PDB file of N, CA and C in Angstrom:
ATOM      1  N   UNK P  12      90.190 127.751  85.180  1.00 47.00           N
ATOM      2  CA  UNK P  12      89.881 129.117  85.520  1.00 47.00           C
ATOM      3  C   UNK P  12      90.882 129.584  86.560  1.00 47.00           C
ATOM      4  N   UNK P  13      91.505 130.701  86.350  1.00 53.00           N
ATOM      5  CA  UNK P  13      92.477 131.229  87.302  1.00 53.00           C
ATOM      6  C   UNK P  13      91.772 132.074  88.339  1.00 53.00           C
ATOM      7  N   UNK P  14      92.503 132.372  89.412  1.00 53.00           N
ATOM      8  CA  UNK P  14      91.918 133.155  90.506  1.00 53.00           C
ATOM      9  C   UNK P  14      91.445 134.524  90.037  1.00 53.00           C
ATOM     10  N   UNK P  15      92.127 135.101  89.044  1.00 56.00           N
ATOM     11  CA  UNK P  15      91.748 136.418  88.552  1.00 56.00           C
ATOM     12  C   UNK P  15      90.545 136.400  87.635  1.00 56.00           C
ATOM     13  N   UNK P  16      90.112 135.222  87.214  1.00 56.00           N
ATOM     14  CA  UNK P  16      89.005 135.109  86.260  1.00 56.00           C
ATOM     15  C   UNK P  16      87.748 134.525  86.881  1.00 56.00           C
ATOM     16  N   UNK P  17      87.532 134.669  88.143  1.00 64.00           N
ATOM     17  CA  UNK P  17      86.399 134.023  88.804  1.00 64.00           C
ATOM     18  C   UNK P  17      85.056 134.508  88.304  1.00 64.00           C
ATOM     19  N   UNK P  18      84.989 135.706  87.770  1.00 72.00           N
ATOM     20  CA  UNK P  18      83.709 136.201  87.272  1.00 72.00           C
ATOM     21  C   UNK P  18      83.470 135.783  85.823  1.00 72.00           C
ATOM     22  N   UNK P  19      84.460 135.133  85.208  1.00 81.00           N
ATOM     23  CA  UNK P  19      84.322 134.668  83.833  1.00 81.00           C
ATOM     24  C   UNK P  19      83.332 133.515  83.794  1.00 81.00           C
ATOM     25  N   UNK P  20      82.397 133.541  82.857  1.00 89.00           N
ATOM     26  CA  UNK P  20      81.447 132.424  82.749  1.00 89.00           C
ATOM     27  C   UNK P  20      82.180 131.118  82.454  1.00 89.00           C
ATOM     28  N   UNK P  21      81.556 130.022  82.832  1.00 90.00           N
ATOM     29  CA  UNK P  21      82.125 128.707  82.557  1.00 90.00           C
ATOM     30  C   UNK P  21      82.181 128.459  81.056  1.00 90.00           C
ATOM     31  N   UNK P  22      83.209 127.747  80.640  1.00 92.00           N
ATOM     32  CA  UNK P  22      83.257 127.327  79.232  1.00 92.00           C
ATOM     33  C   UNK P  22      82.221 126.225  79.041  1.00 92.00           C
ATOM     34  N   UNK P  23      81.940 125.899  77.815  1.00 91.00           N
ATOM     35  CA  UNK P  23      80.976 124.830  77.541  1.00 91.00           C
ATOM     36  C   UNK P  23      81.481 123.501  78.095  1.00 91.00           C
ATOM     37  N   UNK P  24      82.776 123.248  77.967  1.00 89.00           N
ATOM     38  CA  UNK P  24      83.355 121.999  78.482  1.00 89.00           C
ATOM     39  C   UNK P  24      83.216 121.921  80.004  1.00 89.00           C
ATOM     40  N   UNK P  25      83.494 123.024  80.686  1.00 89.00           N
ATOM     41  CA  UNK P  25      83.360 123.059  82.139  1.00 89.00           C
ATOM     42  C   UNK P  25      81.908 122.838  82.553  1.00 89.00           C
ATOM     43  N   UNK P  26      81.023 123.494  81.876  1.00 90.00           N
ATOM     44  CA  UNK P  26      79.602 123.347  82.159  1.00 90.00           C
ATOM     45  C   UNK P  26      79.133 121.907  81.917  1.00 90.00           C
ATOM     46  N   UNK P  27      79.595 121.311  80.825  1.00 89.00           N
ATOM     47  CA  UNK P  27      79.223 119.925  80.504  1.00 89.00           C
ATOM     48  C   UNK P  27      79.729 118.954  81.566  1.00 89.00           C
ATOM     49  N   UNK P  28      80.960 119.159  82.033  1.00 89.00           N
ATOM     50  CA  UNK P  28      81.514 118.280  83.059  1.00 89.00           C
ATOM     51  C   UNK P  28      80.732 118.408  84.356  1.00 89.00           C
ATOM     52  N   UNK P  29      80.443 119.625  84.766  1.00 91.00           N
ATOM     53  CA  UNK P  29      79.681 119.836  85.997  1.00 91.00           C
ATOM     54  C   UNK P  29      78.297 119.209  85.887  1.00 91.00           C
ATOM     55  N   UNK P  30      77.666 119.368  84.739  1.00 92.00           N
ATOM     56  CA  UNK P  30      76.342 118.782  84.545  1.00 92.00           C
ATOM     57  C   UNK P  30      76.407 117.259  84.601  1.00 92.00           C
ATOM     58  N   UNK P  31      77.415 116.669  83.966  1.00 91.00           N
ATOM     59  CA  UNK P  31      77.560 115.204  83.976  1.00 91.00           C
ATOM     60  C   UNK P  31      77.789 114.696  85.397  1.00 91.00           C
ATOM     61  N   UNK P  32      78.637 115.373  86.138  1.00 92.00           N
ATOM     62  CA  UNK P  32      78.950 114.935  87.498  1.00 92.00           C
ATOM     63  C   UNK P  32      77.810 115.197  88.474  1.00 92.00           C
ATOM     64  N   UNK P  33      76.912 116.098  88.108  1.00 93.00           N
ATOM     65  CA  UNK P  33      75.784 116.439  88.979  1.00 93.00           C
ATOM     66  C   UNK P  33      74.693 115.377  88.980  1.00 93.00           C
ATOM     67  N   UNK P  34      74.706 114.501  88.002  1.00 93.00           N
ATOM     68  CA  UNK P  34      73.700 113.441  87.967  1.00 93.00           C
ATOM     69  C   UNK P  34      73.869 112.576  89.217  1.00 93.00           C
ATOM     70  N   UNK P  35      72.758 112.183  89.788  1.00 95.00           N
ATOM     71  CA  UNK P  35      72.796 111.408  91.020  1.00 95.00           C
ATOM     72  C   UNK P  35      73.655 110.163  90.855  1.00 95.00           C
ATOM     73  N   UNK P  36      74.481 109.893  91.818  1.00 97.00           N
ATOM     74  CA  UNK P  36      75.362 108.732  91.933  1.00 97.00           C
ATOM     75  C   UNK P  36      76.665 108.827  91.137  1.00 97.00           C
ATOM     76  N   UNK P  37      76.804 109.783  90.226  1.00 96.00           N
ATOM     77  CA  UNK P  37      78.006 109.848  89.385  1.00 96.00           C
ATOM     78  C   UNK P  37      79.268 109.954  90.224  1.00 96.00           C
ATOM     79  N   UNK P  38      79.291 110.889  91.142  1.00 95.00           N
ATOM     80  CA  UNK P  38      80.487 111.088  91.955  1.00 95.00           C
ATOM     81  C   UNK P  38      80.752 109.882  92.846  1.00 95.00           C
ATOM     82  N   UNK P  39      79.701 109.262  93.353  1.00 96.00           N
ATOM     83  CA  UNK P  39      79.863 108.063  94.185  1.00 96.00           C
ATOM     84  C   UNK P  39      80.548 106.951  93.397  1.00 96.00           C
ATOM     85  N   UNK P  40      80.122 106.770  92.161  1.00 97.00           N
ATOM     86  CA  UNK P  40      80.696 105.718  91.314  1.00 97.00           C
ATOM     87  C   UNK P  40      82.163 106.017  91.029  1.00 97.00           C
ATOM     88  N   UNK P  41      82.457 107.253  90.662  1.00 96.00           N
ATOM     89  CA  UNK P  41      83.848 107.633  90.387  1.00 96.00           C
ATOM     90  C   UNK P  41      84.725 107.417  91.620  1.00 96.00           C
ATOM     91  N   UNK P  42      84.244 107.816  92.772  1.00 95.00           N
ATOM     92  CA  UNK P  42      85.019 107.644  93.995  1.00 95.00           C
ATOM     93  C   UNK P  42      85.193 106.167  94.357  1.00 95.00           C
ATOM     94  N   UNK P  43      84.173 105.360  94.106  1.00 95.00           N
ATOM     95  CA  UNK P  43      84.278 103.916  94.369  1.00 95.00           C
ATOM     96  C   UNK P  43      85.329 103.285  93.463  1.00 95.00           C
ATOM     97  N   UNK P  44      85.342 103.674  92.200  1.00 96.00           N
ATOM     98  CA  UNK P  44      86.345 103.144  91.276  1.00 96.00           C
ATOM     99  C   UNK P  44      87.735 103.661  91.635  1.00 96.00           C
ATOM    100  N   UNK P  45      87.819 104.902  92.052  1.00 95.00           N
ATOM    101  CA  UNK P  45      89.103 105.496  92.437  1.00 95.00           C
ATOM    102  C   UNK P  45      89.676 104.791  93.673  1.00 95.00           C
ATOM    103  N   UNK P  46      88.824 104.448  94.606  1.00 93.00           N
ATOM    104  CA  UNK P  46      89.253 103.779  95.833  1.00 93.00           C
ATOM    105  C   UNK P  46      89.772 102.372  95.558  1.00 93.00           C
ATOM    106  N   UNK P  47      89.304 101.767  94.481  1.00 88.00           N
ATOM    107  CA  UNK P  47      89.690 100.388  94.192  1.00 88.00           C
ATOM    108  C   UNK P  47      91.090 100.284  93.613  1.00 88.00           C
ATOM    109  N   UNK P  48      91.612 101.369  93.055  1.00 82.00           N
ATOM    110  CA  UNK P  48      92.958 101.373  92.471  1.00 82.00           C
ATOM    111  C   UNK P  48      93.122 100.291  91.406  1.00 82.00           C
ATOM    112  N   UNK P  49      92.095 100.082  90.642  1.00 83.00           N
ATOM    113  CA  UNK P  49      92.143  99.073  89.587  1.00 83.00           C
ATOM    114  C   UNK P  49      90.770  98.923  88.980  1.00 83.00           C
ATOM    115  N   UNK P  50      90.492  97.741  88.502  1.00 93.00           N
ATOM    116  CA  UNK P  50      89.186  97.515  87.884  1.00 93.00           C
ATOM    117  C   UNK P  50      88.247  96.842  88.879  1.00 93.00           C
ATOM    118  N   UNK P  51      86.972  97.048  88.651  1.00 96.00           N
ATOM    119  CA  UNK P  51      85.932  96.451  89.490  1.00 96.00           C
ATOM    120  C   UNK P  51      84.822  95.892  88.617  1.00 96.00           C
ATOM    121  N   UNK P  52      84.224  94.837  89.097  1.00 96.00           N
ATOM    122  CA  UNK P  52      83.060  94.272  88.437  1.00 96.00           C
ATOM    123  C   UNK P  52      81.825  95.053  88.881  1.00 96.00           C
ATOM    124  N   UNK P  53      80.761  94.914  88.108  1.00 96.00           N
ATOM    125  CA  UNK P  53      79.503  95.605  88.373  1.00 96.00           C
ATOM    126  C   UNK P  53      79.062  95.377  89.818  1.00 96.00           C
ATOM    127  N   UNK P  54      79.066  94.135  90.258  1.00 96.00           N
ATOM    128  CA  UNK P  54      78.589  93.812  91.606  1.00 96.00           C
ATOM    129  C   UNK P  54      79.447  94.466  92.681  1.00 96.00           C
ATOM    130  N   UNK P  55      80.752  94.609  92.435  1.00 96.00           N
ATOM    131  CA  UNK P  55      81.628  95.257  93.397  1.00 96.00           C
ATOM    132  C   UNK P  55      81.336  96.751  93.496  1.00 96.00           C
ATOM    133  N   UNK P  56      81.042  97.361  92.357  1.00 97.00           N
ATOM    134  CA  UNK P  56      80.688  98.789  92.357  1.00 97.00           C
ATOM    135  C   UNK P  56      79.364  98.974  93.089  1.00 97.00           C
ATOM    136  N   UNK P  57      78.410  98.091  92.789  1.00 97.00           N
ATOM    137  CA  UNK P  57      77.096  98.181  93.431  1.00 97.00           C
ATOM    138  C   UNK P  57      77.215  98.036  94.946  1.00 97.00           C
ATOM    139  N   UNK P  58      78.074  97.159  95.389  1.00 97.00           N
ATOM    140  CA  UNK P  58      78.290  96.962  96.820  1.00 97.00           C
ATOM    141  C   UNK P  58      78.915  98.208  97.458  1.00 97.00           C
ATOM    142  N   UNK P  59      79.810  98.869  96.725  1.00 96.00           N
ATOM    143  CA  UNK P  59      80.490 100.062  97.248  1.00 96.00           C
ATOM    144  C   UNK P  59      79.587 101.289  97.260  1.00 96.00           C
ATOM    145  N   UNK P  60      78.611 101.326  96.349  1.00 97.00           N
ATOM    146  CA  UNK P  60      77.704 102.475  96.236  1.00 97.00           C
ATOM    147  C   UNK P  60      76.349 102.049  96.801  1.00 97.00           C
ATOM    148  N   UNK P  61      76.244 102.088  98.090  1.00 96.00           N
ATOM    149  CA  UNK P  61      75.053 101.618  98.791  1.00 96.00           C
ATOM    150  C   UNK P  61      73.810 102.396  98.374  1.00 96.00           C
ATOM    151  N   UNK P  62      72.762 101.656  98.011  1.00 97.00           N
ATOM    152  CA  UNK P  62      71.478 102.266  97.695  1.00 97.00           C
ATOM    153  C   UNK P  62      71.192 102.462  96.219  1.00 97.00           C
ATOM    154  N   UNK P  63      72.165 102.261  95.351  1.00 97.00           N
ATOM    155  CA  UNK P  63      71.951 102.450  93.923  1.00 97.00           C
ATOM    156  C   UNK P  63      71.308 101.191  93.331  1.00 97.00           C
ATOM    157  N   UNK P  64      70.385 101.372  92.403  1.00 97.00           N
ATOM    158  CA  UNK P  64      69.740 100.224  91.760  1.00 97.00           C
ATOM    159  C   UNK P  64      70.598  99.736  90.585  1.00 97.00           C
ATOM    160  N   UNK P  65      70.373  98.510  90.170  1.00 97.00           N
ATOM    161  CA  UNK P  65      71.095  97.947  89.023  1.00 97.00           C
ATOM    162  C   UNK P  65      70.885  98.792  87.773  1.00 97.00           C
ATOM    163  N   UNK P  66      69.650  99.201  87.555  1.00 97.00           N
ATOM    164  CA  UNK P  66      69.322  99.971  86.349  1.00 97.00           C
ATOM    165  C   UNK P  66      70.055 101.308  86.327  1.00 97.00           C
ATOM    166  N   UNK P  67      70.050 101.999  87.444  1.00 98.00           N
ATOM    167  CA  UNK P  67      70.707 103.304  87.516  1.00 98.00           C
ATOM    168  C   UNK P  67      72.220 103.143  87.402  1.00 98.00           C
ATOM    169  N   UNK P  68      72.782 102.145  88.076  1.00 98.00           N
ATOM    170  CA  UNK P  68      74.219 101.922  87.990  1.00 98.00           C
ATOM    171  C   UNK P  68      74.628 101.623  86.553  1.00 98.00           C
ATOM    172  N   UNK P  69      73.879 100.793  85.886  1.00 97.00           N
ATOM    173  CA  UNK P  69      74.166 100.473  84.493  1.00 97.00           C
ATOM    174  C   UNK P  69      74.115 101.720  83.618  1.00 97.00           C
ATOM    175  N   UNK P  70      73.116 102.537  83.822  1.00 97.00           N
ATOM    176  CA  UNK P  70      72.954 103.766  83.056  1.00 97.00           C
ATOM    177  C   UNK P  70      74.095 104.748  83.334  1.00 97.00           C
ATOM    178  N   UNK P  71      74.446 104.908  84.609  1.00 97.00           N
ATOM    179  CA  UNK P  71      75.515 105.846  84.966  1.00 97.00           C
ATOM    180  C   UNK P  71      76.873 105.372  84.446  1.00 97.00           C
ATOM    181  N   UNK P  72      77.126 104.073  84.492  1.00 97.00           N
ATOM    182  CA  UNK P  72      78.382 103.550  83.950  1.00 97.00           C
ATOM    183  C   UNK P  72      78.469 103.801  82.445  1.00 97.00           C
ATOM    184  N   UNK P  73      77.346 103.642  81.748  1.00 97.00           N
ATOM    185  CA  UNK P  73      77.321 103.928  80.307  1.00 97.00           C
ATOM    186  C   UNK P  73      77.587 105.409  80.054  1.00 97.00           C
ATOM    187  N   UNK P  74      77.010 106.277  80.878  1.00 96.00           N
ATOM    188  CA  UNK P  74      77.256 107.722  80.743  1.00 96.00           C
ATOM    189  C   UNK P  74      78.729 108.046  80.982  1.00 96.00           C
ATOM    190  N   UNK P  75      79.305 107.473  82.031  1.00 96.00           N
ATOM    191  CA  UNK P  75      80.712 107.718  82.339  1.00 96.00           C
ATOM    192  C   UNK P  75      81.619 107.206  81.224  1.00 96.00           C
ATOM    193  N   UNK P  76      81.241 106.085  80.638  1.00 97.00           N
ATOM    194  CA  UNK P  76      82.010 105.551  79.506  1.00 97.00           C
ATOM    195  C   UNK P  76      81.905 106.484  78.300  1.00 97.00           C
ATOM    196  N   UNK P  77      80.707 106.972  78.037  1.00 95.00           N
ATOM    197  CA  UNK P  77      80.478 107.880  76.911  1.00 95.00           C
ATOM    198  C   UNK P  77      81.267 109.184  77.073  1.00 95.00           C
ATOM    199  N   UNK P  78      81.427 109.640  78.310  1.00 94.00           N
ATOM    200  CA  UNK P  78      82.175 110.866  78.587  1.00 94.00           C
ATOM    201  C   UNK P  78      83.682 110.627  78.650  1.00 94.00           C
ATOM    202  N   UNK P  79      84.102 109.383  78.532  1.00 95.00           N
ATOM    203  CA  UNK P  79      85.524 109.069  78.532  1.00 95.00           C
ATOM    204  C   UNK P  79      86.156 108.999  79.911  1.00 95.00           C
ATOM    205  N   UNK P  80      85.341 108.849  80.941  1.00 96.00           N
ATOM    206  CA  UNK P  80      85.856 108.792  82.302  1.00 96.00           C
ATOM    207  C   UNK P  80      86.060 107.361  82.796  1.00 96.00           C
ATOM    208  N   UNK P  81      85.346 106.424  82.197  1.00 97.00           N
ATOM    209  CA  UNK P  81      85.412 105.013  82.591  1.00 97.00           C
ATOM    210  C   UNK P  81      85.560 104.171  81.332  1.00 97.00           C
ATOM    211  N   UNK P  82      86.354 103.120  81.442  1.00 98.00           N
ATOM    212  CA  UNK P  82      86.446 102.164  80.336  1.00 98.00           C
ATOM    213  C   UNK P  82      85.841 100.840  80.786  1.00 98.00           C
ATOM    214  N   UNK P  83      85.251 100.153  79.841  1.00 97.00           N
ATOM    215  CA  UNK P  83      84.570  98.874  80.097  1.00 97.00           C
ATOM    216  C   UNK P  83      85.351  97.795  79.369  1.00 97.00           C
ATOM    217  N   UNK P  84      85.689  96.728  80.079  1.00 96.00           N
ATOM    218  CA  UNK P  84      86.458  95.636  79.490  1.00 96.00           C
ATOM    219  C   UNK P  84      85.653  94.344  79.577  1.00 96.00           C
ATOM    220  N   UNK P  85      85.494  93.688  78.441  1.00 96.00           N
ATOM    221  CA  UNK P  85      84.754  92.431  78.374  1.00 96.00           C
ATOM    222  C   UNK P  85      85.753  91.314  78.135  1.00 96.00           C
ATOM    223  N   UNK P  86      85.825  90.386  79.080  1.00 93.00           N
ATOM    224  CA  UNK P  86      86.723  89.237  78.952  1.00 93.00           C
ATOM    225  C   UNK P  86      85.928  88.061  78.405  1.00 93.00           C
ATOM    226  N   UNK P  87      86.487  87.383  77.440  1.00 91.00           N
ATOM    227  CA  UNK P  87      85.819  86.248  76.796  1.00 91.00           C
ATOM    228  C   UNK P  87      85.949  85.005  77.669  1.00 91.00           C
ATOM    229  N   UNK P  88      85.352  85.066  78.835  1.00 92.00           N
ATOM    230  CA  UNK P  88      85.346  83.930  79.756  1.00 92.00           C
ATOM    231  C   UNK P  88      83.937  83.366  79.803  1.00 92.00           C
ATOM    232  N   UNK P  89      83.788  82.250  80.474  1.00 92.00           N
ATOM    233  CA  UNK P  89      82.460  81.681  80.674  1.00 92.00           C
ATOM    234  C   UNK P  89      82.164  81.668  82.142  1.00 92.00           C
ATOM    235  N   UNK P  90      81.204  82.389  82.653  1.00 91.00           N
ATOM    236  CA  UNK P  90      80.431  83.403  81.950  1.00 91.00           C
ATOM    237  C   UNK P  90      81.307  84.626  81.634  1.00 91.00           C
ATOM    238  N   UNK P  91      80.798  85.460  80.757  1.00 91.00           N
ATOM    239  CA  UNK P  91      81.519  86.667  80.348  1.00 91.00           C
ATOM    240  C   UNK P  91      81.804  87.521  81.577  1.00 91.00           C
ATOM    241  N   UNK P  92      83.018  88.028  81.682  1.00 93.00           N
ATOM    242  CA  UNK P  92      83.413  88.888  82.790  1.00 93.00           C
ATOM    243  C   UNK P  92      83.559  90.311  82.273  1.00 93.00           C
ATOM    244  N   UNK P  93      82.822  91.222  82.875  1.00 95.00           N
ATOM    245  CA  UNK P  93      82.890  92.635  82.492  1.00 95.00           C
ATOM    246  C   UNK P  93      83.435  93.407  83.685  1.00 95.00           C
ATOM    247  N   UNK P  94      84.476  94.193  83.429  1.00 97.00           N
ATOM    248  CA  UNK P  94      85.049  95.034  84.476  1.00 97.00           C
ATOM    249  C   UNK P  94      85.077  96.478  84.009  1.00 97.00           C
ATOM    250  N   UNK P  95      85.095  97.371  84.975  1.00 97.00           N
ATOM    251  CA  UNK P  95      85.122  98.809  84.716  1.00 97.00           C
ATOM    252  C   UNK P  95      86.322  99.390  85.441  1.00 97.00           C
ATOM    253  N   UNK P  96      86.961 100.362  84.810  1.00 97.00           N
ATOM    254  CA  UNK P  96      88.038 101.075  85.478  1.00 97.00           C
ATOM    255  C   UNK P  96      88.086 102.500  84.976  1.00 97.00           C
ATOM    256  N   UNK P  97      88.694 103.356  85.777  1.00 97.00           N
ATOM    257  CA  UNK P  97      88.824 104.758  85.400  1.00 97.00           C
ATOM    258  C   UNK P  97      89.838 104.896  84.271  1.00 97.00           C
ATOM    259  N   UNK P  98      89.554 105.796  83.358  1.00 97.00           N
ATOM    260  CA  UNK P  98      90.528 106.172  82.338  1.00 97.00           C
ATOM    261  C   UNK P  98      91.487 107.175  82.972  1.00 97.00           C
ATOM    262  N   UNK P  99      92.480 107.615  82.234  1.00 96.00           N
ATOM    263  CA  UNK P  99      93.392 108.645  82.743  1.00 96.00           C
ATOM    264  C   UNK P  99      92.600 109.889  83.120  1.00 96.00           C
ATOM    265  N   UNK P 100      91.691 110.296  82.251  1.00 95.00           N
ATOM    266  CA  UNK P 100      90.847 111.455  82.534  1.00 95.00           C
ATOM    267  C   UNK P 100      89.963 111.196  83.756  1.00 95.00           C
ATOM    268  N   UNK P 101      89.419 110.002  83.854  1.00 95.00           N
ATOM    269  CA  UNK P 101      88.588 109.642  84.996  1.00 95.00           C
ATOM    270  C   UNK P 101      89.356 109.695  86.304  1.00 95.00           C
ATOM    271  N   UNK P 102      90.623 109.264  86.275  1.00 96.00           N
ATOM    272  CA  UNK P 102      91.460 109.335  87.481  1.00 96.00           C
ATOM    273  C   UNK P 102      91.708 110.788  87.882  1.00 96.00           C
ATOM    274  N   UNK P 103      91.900 111.653  86.898  1.00 96.00           N
ATOM    275  CA  UNK P 103      92.097 113.074  87.201  1.00 96.00           C
ATOM    276  C   UNK P 103      90.859 113.659  87.869  1.00 96.00           C
ATOM    277  N   UNK P 104      89.691 113.361  87.307  1.00 95.00           N
ATOM    278  CA  UNK P 104      88.437 113.876  87.873  1.00 95.00           C
ATOM    279  C   UNK P 104      88.219 113.289  89.264  1.00 95.00           C
ATOM    280  N   UNK P 105      88.444 111.984  89.430  1.00 94.00           N
ATOM    281  CA  UNK P 105      88.252 111.339  90.728  1.00 94.00           C
ATOM    282  C   UNK P 105      89.225 111.884  91.769  1.00 94.00           C
ATOM    283  N   UNK P 106      90.452 112.206  91.361  1.00 94.00           N
ATOM    284  CA  UNK P 106      91.423 112.806  92.288  1.00 94.00           C
ATOM    285  C   UNK P 106      90.934 114.172  92.759  1.00 94.00           C
ATOM    286  N   UNK P 107      90.377 114.945  91.834  1.00 94.00           N
ATOM    287  CA  UNK P 107      89.820 116.253  92.196  1.00 94.00           C
ATOM    288  C   UNK P 107      88.640 116.083  93.141  1.00 94.00           C
ATOM    289  N   UNK P 108      87.801 115.075  92.900  1.00 93.00           N
ATOM    290  CA  UNK P 108      86.662 114.822  93.786  1.00 93.00           C
ATOM    291  C   UNK P 108      87.135 114.382  95.168  1.00 93.00           C
ATOM    292  N   UNK P 109      88.200 113.589  95.207  1.00 92.00           N
ATOM    293  CA  UNK P 109      88.754 113.160  96.483  1.00 92.00           C
ATOM    294  C   UNK P 109      89.256 114.364  97.267  1.00 92.00           C
ATOM    295  N   UNK P 110      89.923 115.264  96.582  1.00 92.00           N
ATOM    296  CA  UNK P 110      90.409 116.492  97.244  1.00 92.00           C
ATOM    297  C   UNK P 110      89.229 117.338  97.724  1.00 92.00           C
ATOM    298  N   UNK P 111      88.201 117.448  96.900  1.00 90.00           N
ATOM    299  CA  UNK P 111      87.002 118.193  97.284  1.00 90.00           C
ATOM    300  C   UNK P 111      86.355 117.561  98.515  1.00 90.00           C
ATOM    301  N   UNK P 112      86.337 116.248  98.564  1.00 89.00           N
ATOM    302  CA  UNK P 112      85.785 115.526  99.715  1.00 89.00           C
ATOM    303  C   UNK P 112      86.579 115.857 100.979  1.00 89.00           C
ATOM    304  N   UNK P 113      87.909 115.897 100.871  1.00 89.00           N
ATOM    305  CA  UNK P 113      88.760 116.231 102.007  1.00 89.00           C
ATOM    306  C   UNK P 113      88.484 117.647 102.513  1.00 89.00           C
ATOM    307  N   UNK P 114      88.342 118.581 101.591  1.00 90.00           N
ATOM    308  CA  UNK P 114      88.039 119.966 101.970  1.00 90.00           C
ATOM    309  C   UNK P 114      86.678 120.027 102.651  1.00 90.00           C
ATOM    310  N   UNK P 115      85.699 119.331 102.092  1.00 87.00           N
ATOM    311  CA  UNK P 115      84.351 119.339 102.677  1.00 87.00           C
ATOM    312  C   UNK P 115      84.374 118.769 104.092  1.00 87.00           C
ATOM    313  N   UNK P 116      85.120 117.696 104.286  1.00 89.00           N
ATOM    314  CA  UNK P 116      85.190 117.092 105.621  1.00 89.00           C
ATOM    315  C   UNK P 116      85.843 118.035 106.629  1.00 89.00           C
ATOM    316  N   UNK P 117      86.848 118.789 106.193  1.00 89.00           N
ATOM    317  CA  UNK P 117      87.496 119.719 107.130  1.00 89.00           C
ATOM    318  C   UNK P 117      86.631 120.936 107.402  1.00 89.00           C
ATOM    319  N   UNK P 118      85.815 121.338 106.422  1.00 89.00           N
ATOM    320  CA  UNK P 118      84.954 122.514 106.604  1.00 89.00           C
ATOM    321  C   UNK P 118      83.654 122.202 107.328  1.00 89.00           C
ATOM    322  N   UNK P 119      83.088 121.044 107.042  1.00 83.00           N
ATOM    323  CA  UNK P 119      81.741 120.753 107.523  1.00 83.00           C
ATOM    324  C   UNK P 119      81.665 119.583 108.477  1.00 83.00           C
ATOM    325  N   UNK P 120      82.812 119.090 108.926  1.00 73.00           N
ATOM    326  CA  UNK P 120      82.822 117.978 109.861  1.00 73.00           C
ATOM    327  C   UNK P 120      82.226 118.427 111.185  1.00 73.00           C
ATOM    328  N   UNK P 121      81.325 117.642 111.683  1.00 56.00           N
ATOM    329  CA  UNK P 121      80.619 118.015 112.917  1.00 56.00           C
ATOM    330  C   UNK P 121      81.437 117.834 114.147  1.00 56.00           C
TER     331      UNK P 121
END
């Protein structure tokens, strides 16, 4: 959306992205993965996102994967190793969230 089109309603894609990111913990997970600069295991994400339950984290990771923001990699090791990382699209969204976080800190920092 350009500066001249601010009164234009959101497109369906824009609305869908905002709705997906509005789910509790979604942005936290994206930012945790973005901060890692690589892949992370489930337990590492859980440690970075304080307060999230295993069930919710699992559900949110599946949602992020379904939206194409996160990829899941299963290594045929014993025990099986599963890692998650941001896709190219996920990195773009996480970069925007990081910038939004910076703006929020400068505007609302106490």
